[in-house]
């Protein structure tokens, strides 16, 4: 870290000395009590506001803000939220921690392709009984390939900023902030330790992915945002470009690959990145537009599946899920609330390797609905760790704060009991 921190630290110290010494050098005759009081009040305000916050704003600096503004928010969050909650024991939710899993073998799956969807619920998917055929590929696969696992899955949280860190750090239940900082169950950390080439290709705008530092930024070998193709930092790109990136990955290299294809998928406004020919259900209603995005994702999955299959090898596994769901009707559309559609998402797991696939099937078959934690632990075990795949008895859906302080659900699939905590 020294190499990275040295210059900014020296600069910060020099800058602070310079400004702090100004009153002694300039010796102003007037006093600036009013301005000073205003300045202090501003700092107090952001600390108090952060203390009471119900969202993740300020947890990491927004690269789109000016240095002053970004620091204002993060300083407020650190002093007003992190320190009092950490040292004052203010959180009702005990910190979650987990042991680092041990390596037991070489990687079981050489090429892990993990497609991370966006705002995709199961209600609008043909394969799960929706009356529109929005998922012809998944429906075909479900019918003709009895090895493929296609199941509804309960996401770990309701919003991207909490769901993705939870998924990529295998956080079983809230409050996993400390475990995320430790990083010992981070998928990229574990992948790198097993020699994987870790790659994260995102169709989402760079300035909307400031959560990368709690997803595992420091262990990602290659990270790509639409900016690489000339888009602005605030622009998303069509998901189909993710396939182009996948095609550039050397799946035949001696080194194993852990590849994330992160979609823009079904994010609002629905279908803003689709072409005219993608509007298969028309564009009249909100549901029409949403269904088009589900259909488009189905096509993407098919093209990825076909591409991987064309290698003729069985050294890959394709895993797909969505970060969280979406509550869509023609009157309203949103996510972030504790409604079933906001946390019920699809999952697809398929490897042509019979041994791998039948082992996973054995574990997943008893579950009608999976939990995201099962996907995380599956990926870790595929990398060659001793971590057992978690079961589908009890799972958690976190609200809009990693700490669980804005409430979360405990879902017991055996007793069908859903407990709202806080
Ligand atoms: Zn999302």
PDB file of C-alpha atoms and ligand atoms in Angstrom, residues 117-119 158-161 164 204 262 267 323-324 335, ligand 1:
ATOM      1  CA  UNK A 117     -28.263  -9.734 -14.164  1.00  0.00           C
ATOM      2  CA  UNK A 118     -29.928  -6.489 -13.138  1.00  0.00           C
ATOM      3  CA  UNK A 119     -33.435  -5.969 -11.738  1.00  0.00           C
ATOM      4  CA  UNK A 158     -33.056  -5.336  -2.323  1.00  0.00           C
ATOM      5  CA  UNK A 159     -30.648  -2.875  -3.944  1.00  0.00           C
ATOM      6  CA  UNK A 160     -27.547  -3.232  -6.103  1.00  0.00           C
ATOM      7  CA  UNK A 161     -25.299  -1.423  -3.625  1.00  0.00           C
ATOM      8  CA  UNK A 164     -23.663  -7.225  -5.037  1.00  0.00           C
ATOM      9  CA  UNK A 204     -23.137  -0.374 -16.383  1.00  0.00           C
ATOM     10  CA  UNK A 262     -22.365  -7.705 -15.413  1.00  0.00           C
ATOM     11  CA  UNK A 267     -32.732  -1.564 -15.046  1.00  0.00           C
ATOM     12  CA  UNK A 323     -28.686  -8.776  -8.186  1.00  0.00           C
ATOM     13  CA  UNK A 324     -32.268  -8.173  -6.976  1.00  0.00           C
ATOM     14  CA  UNK A 335     -37.448  -2.050  -6.145  1.00  0.00           C
TER      15      UNK A 335
HETATM   16 ZN1  LIG B   1     -29.533  -3.541  -9.336  1.00  0.00          ZN
END
